[in-house]
Coordinates of C-alpha atoms and ligand atoms in Angstrom, one line a residue:
M1 CA 6.7 -8.1 1.3
D2 CA 10.8 -6.4 1.3
N3 CA 11.1 -3.0 4.1
R4 CA 10.0 -0.8 1.8
P5 CA 8.0 2.4 3.9
F6 CA 4.8 3.3 2.6
R7 CA 4.1 5.4 6.1
S8 CA 2.7 8.2 3.8
V9 CA 1.1 7.8 0.8
L10 CA 0.3 11.0 -0.7
Y11 CA -2.7 11.6 -3.8
I12 CA -1.7 14.2 -5.9
P13 CA -4.8 15.1 -8.4
G14 CA -2.8 14.3 -12.1
S15 CA -4.8 17.7 -13.3
K16 CA -2.7 19.8 -10.6
E17 CA 0.5 20.4 -12.2
R18 CA 1.6 22.5 -9.4
A19 CA 1.1 19.7 -7.0
L20 CA 2.8 17.3 -9.5
E21 CA 6.0 20.0 -9.2
K22 CA 5.9 20.1 -5.5
A23 CA 5.6 16.5 -4.6
R24 CA 9.4 15.8 -5.9
T25 CA 10.3 17.6 -2.7
L26 CA 8.1 16.4 -0.3
A27 CA 8.4 13.8 2.3
A28 CA 6.3 11.2 1.1
D29 CA 7.1 7.5 0.9
A30 CA 4.6 7.2 -1.7
I31 CA 2.7 8.8 -3.9
I32 CA -0.7 8.1 -5.9
F33 CA -0.9 10.1 -9.2
D34 CA -4.6 10.3 -9.5
L35 CA -6.6 10.3 -12.5
E36 CA -10.1 9.2 -11.0
D37 CA -12.0 11.1 -8.7
A38 CA -9.9 14.1 -7.7
V39 CA -9.9 14.7 -11.4
A40 CA -13.3 16.6 -13.1
A41 CA -14.9 14.6 -15.9
G42 CA -13.9 17.2 -18.1
E43 CA -10.4 17.7 -17.1
K44 CA -9.9 13.9 -17.5
H45 CA -8.0 14.0 -21.0
N46 CA -5.7 16.9 -20.3
A47 CA -4.8 15.0 -16.5
R48 CA -3.8 12.0 -18.2
E49 CA -1.4 14.0 -21.0
L50 CA 0.1 16.3 -18.2
L51 CA 0.5 13.1 -16.1
A52 CA 2.4 11.3 -18.3
R53 CA 4.5 13.7 -19.8
V54 CA 5.3 14.8 -16.0
L55 CA 6.4 10.8 -15.3
G56 CA 8.4 10.5 -18.0
E57 CA 10.6 13.7 -17.4
A58 CA 10.6 14.5 -13.3
D59 CA 12.3 12.8 -10.7
Y60 CA 10.6 11.5 -7.6
G61 CA 13.7 10.2 -6.2
P62 CA 12.9 7.1 -4.1
R63 CA 9.5 7.8 -3.4
A64 CA 7.0 5.0 -4.6
K65 CA 5.1 5.7 -7.7
L66 CA 1.4 4.5 -8.2
V67 CA -1.0 6.0 -11.1
R68 CA -4.7 5.4 -10.2
I69 CA -6.5 5.3 -13.6
N70 CA -10.6 5.1 -13.9
G71 CA -12.4 1.7 -13.5
F72 CA -12.6 -0.3 -16.2
D73 CA -16.6 0.3 -16.3
T74 CA -15.7 4.1 -17.3
E75 CA -15.3 5.9 -20.6
W76 CA -11.7 6.7 -19.6
A77 CA -10.0 3.4 -18.4
E78 CA -8.5 2.1 -21.6
A79 CA -7.5 5.6 -22.7
D80 CA -5.7 6.6 -19.4
L81 CA -3.8 3.0 -19.2
E82 CA -2.9 3.4 -23.3
V83 CA -1.1 6.9 -22.3
I84 CA 0.4 5.9 -18.9
A85 CA 1.9 3.0 -20.2
Q86 CA 4.4 5.1 -22.2
A87 CA 5.6 6.3 -18.9
R88 CA 6.6 2.7 -18.0
P89 CA 4.5 3.2 -14.3
E90 CA 5.6 0.7 -11.8
A91 CA 2.6 0.2 -10.0
I92 CA -1.3 0.7 -11.3
L93 CA -4.0 1.5 -8.6
L94 CA -7.1 0.1 -9.9
P95 CA -10.2 1.9 -8.1
K96 CA -13.4 -0.2 -6.9
V97 CA -12.1 -3.7 -7.5
G98 CA -14.8 -6.0 -6.8
S99 CA -13.3 -9.9 -7.4
A100 CA -10.0 -11.2 -8.8
A101 CA -11.4 -11.2 -12.5
D102 CA -11.0 -7.1 -12.1
V103 CA -7.6 -7.4 -11.6
L104 CA -7.2 -10.5 -13.8
A105 CA -8.9 -8.0 -16.7
L106 CA -5.9 -5.1 -16.0
A107 CA -3.2 -8.0 -15.9
E108 CA -3.9 -9.0 -19.1
R109 CA -4.0 -6.0 -20.6
L110 CA -0.3 -4.9 -18.7
E111 CA 0.6 -8.0 -20.4
R112 CA 0.0 -6.8 -24.0
R113 CA 2.6 -3.8 -23.5
A114 CA 6.2 -4.0 -23.3
E115 CA 6.1 -0.8 -21.4
T116 CA 4.0 -2.7 -18.3
A117 CA 5.6 -6.0 -18.3
E118 CA 6.6 -5.3 -14.8
T119 CA 4.0 -3.1 -13.5
L120 CA 2.4 -4.2 -10.2
I121 CA -1.3 -3.8 -9.4
W122 CA -2.7 -2.4 -6.4
A123 CA -6.5 -2.4 -5.5
M124 CA -8.5 0.0 -3.9
M125 CA -10.5 -1.6 -1.2
E126 CA -13.8 0.3 -1.4
T127 CA -16.9 -1.3 -2.2
P128 CA -18.9 -4.4 -0.2
Q129 CA -18.4 -6.5 -2.8
G130 CA -14.5 -6.1 -3.0
I131 CA -14.3 -6.5 1.0
I132 CA -16.4 -9.6 0.8
N133 CA -14.1 -10.6 -2.0
A134 CA -10.5 -9.9 -0.4
A135 CA -9.3 -13.0 0.1
E136 CA -9.2 -13.7 -3.8
I137 CA -7.9 -9.9 -4.9
A138 CA -5.1 -10.2 -2.8
A139 CA -4.0 -13.5 -4.3
A140 CA -4.8 -12.3 -7.8
P141 CA -1.5 -11.8 -10.4
R142 CA 0.7 -8.9 -10.2
M143 CA -1.1 -7.6 -6.8
A144 CA 1.7 -5.9 -4.8
G145 CA -0.7 -3.6 -1.8
F146 CA -4.1 -2.5 -0.9
V147 CA -5.4 1.2 -0.3
M148 CA -8.2 1.5 1.8
G149 CA -10.8 3.6 0.0
T150 CA -13.0 4.6 3.3
N151 CA -14.8 7.4 1.8
D152 CA -16.4 5.1 -0.7
L153 CA -17.2 2.6 1.2
A154 CA -19.0 4.9 4.0
K155 CA -21.0 5.6 1.0
E156 CA -22.1 2.4 0.1
L157 CA -22.4 0.8 4.2
N158 CA -24.6 4.0 4.6
C159 CA -22.7 4.6 8.0
R160 CA -22.0 7.5 9.8
Y161 CA -18.8 9.2 10.4
R162 CA -17.3 8.5 14.1
A163 CA -13.9 9.1 15.5
D164 CA -13.5 5.3 16.4
R165 CA -14.3 4.4 13.0
L166 CA -16.3 1.7 14.2
A167 CA -18.5 0.9 11.3
L168 CA -15.4 0.0 9.0
Q169 CA -13.5 -2.1 11.7
H170 CA -14.8 -5.0 9.9
A171 CA -13.8 -4.1 6.1
L172 CA -10.5 -2.5 7.6
Q173 CA -9.6 -6.1 9.6
A174 CA -10.7 -8.1 6.8
C175 CA -8.6 -6.6 4.0
L176 CA -5.3 -6.2 6.4
M177 CA -6.1 -10.1 7.2
A178 CA -6.4 -11.0 3.1
A179 CA -3.2 -9.1 2.5
R180 CA -1.2 -10.1 4.9
A181 CA -1.9 -13.9 3.8
Q182 CA -0.4 -13.0 0.5
G183 CA 2.1 -10.4 1.6
L184 CA 1.2 -7.6 0.4
V185 CA 1.4 -4.0 1.4
A186 CA -1.5 -2.3 3.4
V187 CA -2.6 1.2 3.7
D188 CA -5.4 3.0 5.4
G189 CA -7.5 5.4 4.2
V190 CA -7.6 9.1 4.0
Y191 CA -8.6 11.7 6.8
N192 CA -11.1 14.3 5.2
A193 CA -10.1 17.1 7.8
F194 CA -6.7 18.0 6.8
K195 CA -6.4 20.8 9.2
D196 CA -7.4 18.7 12.3
E197 CA -3.8 17.5 13.3
D198 CA -5.4 15.6 16.8
G199 CA -7.7 13.6 14.4
L200 CA -5.6 12.7 11.8
R201 CA -2.8 11.6 15.0
A202 CA -5.6 9.3 16.6
E203 CA -6.7 8.0 13.3
C204 CA -3.0 7.6 12.0
E205 CA -2.3 5.4 15.6
Q206 CA -5.7 3.3 15.0
G207 CA -4.4 2.1 11.7
R208 CA -1.0 1.5 13.1
D209 CA -2.0 -0.5 15.6
L210 CA -4.2 -2.7 13.2
G211 CA -1.3 -3.3 11.5
F212 CA -1.4 -1.1 8.5
D213 CA 2.2 -0.1 6.7
G214 CA 0.5 3.8 6.5
K215 CA -2.1 6.0 5.4
T216 CA -3.1 7.6 2.5
L217 CA -2.9 11.2 2.7
I218 CA -4.5 14.5 1.1
H219 CA -2.2 17.1 1.8
P220 CA 1.1 17.9 2.4
A221 CA 0.3 19.1 5.9
Q222 CA -0.7 15.8 6.8
L223 CA 3.0 14.1 6.0
A224 CA 4.8 14.6 9.1
I225 CA 2.2 13.1 11.3
A226 CA 1.6 9.7 9.6
N227 CA 5.9 9.5 8.9
E228 CA 6.3 9.8 12.9
V229 CA 3.2 7.7 13.9
F230 CA 4.0 4.6 11.4
A231 CA 7.7 4.7 11.9
P232 CA 9.3 2.6 15.0
D233 CA 9.6 5.2 17.6
A234 CA 12.8 5.6 19.8
A235 CA 11.5 3.5 22.8
A236 CA 10.3 0.5 20.2
I237 CA 13.9 0.5 18.8
E238 CA 15.4 0.6 22.0
L239 CA 13.2 -2.6 23.6
A240 CA 13.8 -4.5 20.3
R241 CA 17.7 -4.1 20.9
R242 CA 17.4 -5.4 24.5
Q243 CA 14.9 -8.1 23.5
I244 CA 17.6 -9.2 21.0
E245 CA 20.3 -8.7 23.6
A246 CA 18.7 -10.7 26.1
F247 CA 17.6 -13.3 24.1
E248 CA 20.5 -14.0 22.5
E249 CA 22.2 -14.0 26.2
A250 CA 19.4 -16.7 27.3
E251 CA 20.0 -18.8 24.0
A252 CA 24.3 -18.4 25.0
R253 CA 23.0 -20.4 28.6
G254 CA 20.9 -22.8 26.4
E255 CA 17.6 -21.4 27.1
G256 CA 14.8 -20.9 24.9
V257 CA 13.1 -17.6 26.8
A258 CA 14.1 -14.5 27.8
V259 CA 12.4 -12.1 30.2
V260 CA 12.7 -7.9 29.3
D261 CA 10.7 -5.8 31.2
G262 CA 8.8 -8.4 33.2
R263 CA 7.1 -10.0 29.6
I264 CA 9.0 -13.4 28.0
V265 CA 10.7 -12.9 25.2
E266 CA 10.6 -16.4 23.0
N267 CA 11.7 -16.7 19.3
L268 CA 8.6 -15.2 17.6
H269 CA 9.4 -12.0 19.4
I270 CA 12.8 -11.9 18.1
V271 CA 11.5 -12.0 14.6
T272 CA 9.3 -9.0 15.4
A273 CA 12.0 -7.1 17.3
R274 CA 14.3 -7.9 13.8
A275 CA 11.5 -6.5 11.6
V276 CA 11.4 -3.2 13.7
L277 CA 14.9 -2.5 13.4
A278 CA 15.0 -3.9 9.8
R279 CA 12.0 -0.8 9.2
A280 CA 13.8 1.6 11.0
A281 CA 16.9 1.0 8.6
A282 CA 14.9 1.2 5.3
I283 CA 13.0 4.4 6.3
E284 CA 16.5 6.1 7.4
R285 CA 18.0 4.6 4.0
L286 CA 14.9 6.3 2.2
Q287 CA 15.3 9.5 4.1
E288 CA 18.7 9.9 3.2
A289 CA 18.1 9.2 -0.6
M290 CA 15.6 12.0 -0.8
Ligands
COA1 N1 0.1 17.1 -3.3 C1 1.0 17.7 -3.3 N2 0.7 18.9 -2.9 C2 -0.2 19.6 -2.7 C3 -1.4 18.7 -2.2 C4 -1.4 17.6 -2.5 N3 -2.6 16.1 -2.5 N4 -2.5 19.7 -2.1 C5 -1.8 20.7 -2.0 N5 -0.7 21.1 -2.4 C6 -0.1 21.9 -2.2 C7 -0.6 23.2 -2.9 O1 -0.3 23.2 -4.5 C8 -0.1 24.6 -2.3 O2 1.5 24.7 -2.9 P1 1.8 25.9 -3.0 O3 1.6 26.6 -1.7 O4 3.5 25.7 -2.8 O5 1.2 26.6 -4.3 C9 0.2 23.8 -1.0 O6 0.7 22.5 -0.8 C10 -0.7 24.3 0.0 O7 -2.1 23.8 -0.4 P2 -3.5 24.5 0.4 O8 -3.5 26.1 -0.3 O9 -3.3 24.1 1.6 O10 -4.4 23.4 -0.3 P3 -5.7 23.8 -1.1 O11 -6.9 24.3 -0.8 O12 -5.2 24.5 -2.7 O13 -6.2 22.4 -1.7 C11 -7.4 20.1 -1.4 C12 -6.9 21.2 -0.7 C13 -7.9 19.3 -0.3 C14 -8.0 20.5 -2.1 C15 -5.9 19.5 -2.1 O14 -4.9 19.1 -1.2 C16 -6.1 18.6 -2.7 O15 -6.5 18.4 -4.1 N6 -5.8 17.3 -2.3 C17 -6.0 15.7 -2.7 C18 -7.2 15.7 -3.1 C19 -7.6 14.2 -4.1 O16 -6.6 13.6 -4.4 N7 -8.4 13.2 -3.4 C20 -8.7 11.8 -4.2 C21 -8.1 10.9 -3.1 S1 -9.4 11.1 -1.6
MG2 MG1 -12.9 6.0 -4.0

């Protein structure tokens, strides 16, 4: 996994031309161009054609671009892939992945076309089967990231919404574990109440504290909070610098452990401190490129 930021991953319905246009200037680290659940059945054809055209023409700058196609158990998936392939997508996000076989089936189709020879695969983790098989899915060919589909998962589990997402914790952590075991990016699910800033912030903080790289978002008003919460803040950067400095001084004295703010700092903490600084630098580079 490189340091490419995925703090804010914005869904845009492939049928909404205005939103597709607007996204070129929004502060999203990544965009999910959606052909699946955000597009009504009667709109699938138009959305696919519109999206292929937009992806071929519009410049989204340094934002990562994922296209969520419909699943291969629907009548739309083959045509989605056929049309979207022409735009040489950098990644396809596959919904409702249940096992590594689902990923393999897509990988084989990508291999058949020159346009998709390099295309990566991301998986929506949103079914009980998928959560149970998270480890083999993460290890499947071309896999680059997981997106938690918490709305679908809650529906399947028949659990109730709670601010602490108690019922989803097992799935969130199982997927994060599987993603980290394979060096994949892991992005948390959406927060539906897009006008509730405090609720969004709390959920972003929970996802960040669990280890997620960022959050999927449904509305531009959610971008700033996700970008802030999933970036190392000034205090974290300052602490990382002091830890590195203290550790290097300890090493110069021939010692392997330093103490900063009453806590021990060992080599493994320095790895984390350097990662914090690298992440902050990557975010700065991305923002300059936007
Ligand atoms: N991406 C980019 N731009 C978006 C956007 C999105 N997801 N959602 C809204 N916008 C734009 C609108 O086009 C509008 O732009 P304009 O004022 O310049 O014309 C502006 O942001 C304000 O939109 P607003 O009127 O507040 O939202 P809405 O009431 O039109 O739509 C939603 C609300 C939730 C229906 C809409 O945000 C949406 O479709 N979100 C994505 C849903 C989705 O993809 N779901 C699938 C995954 S869970
Ligand atoms: Mg879903």
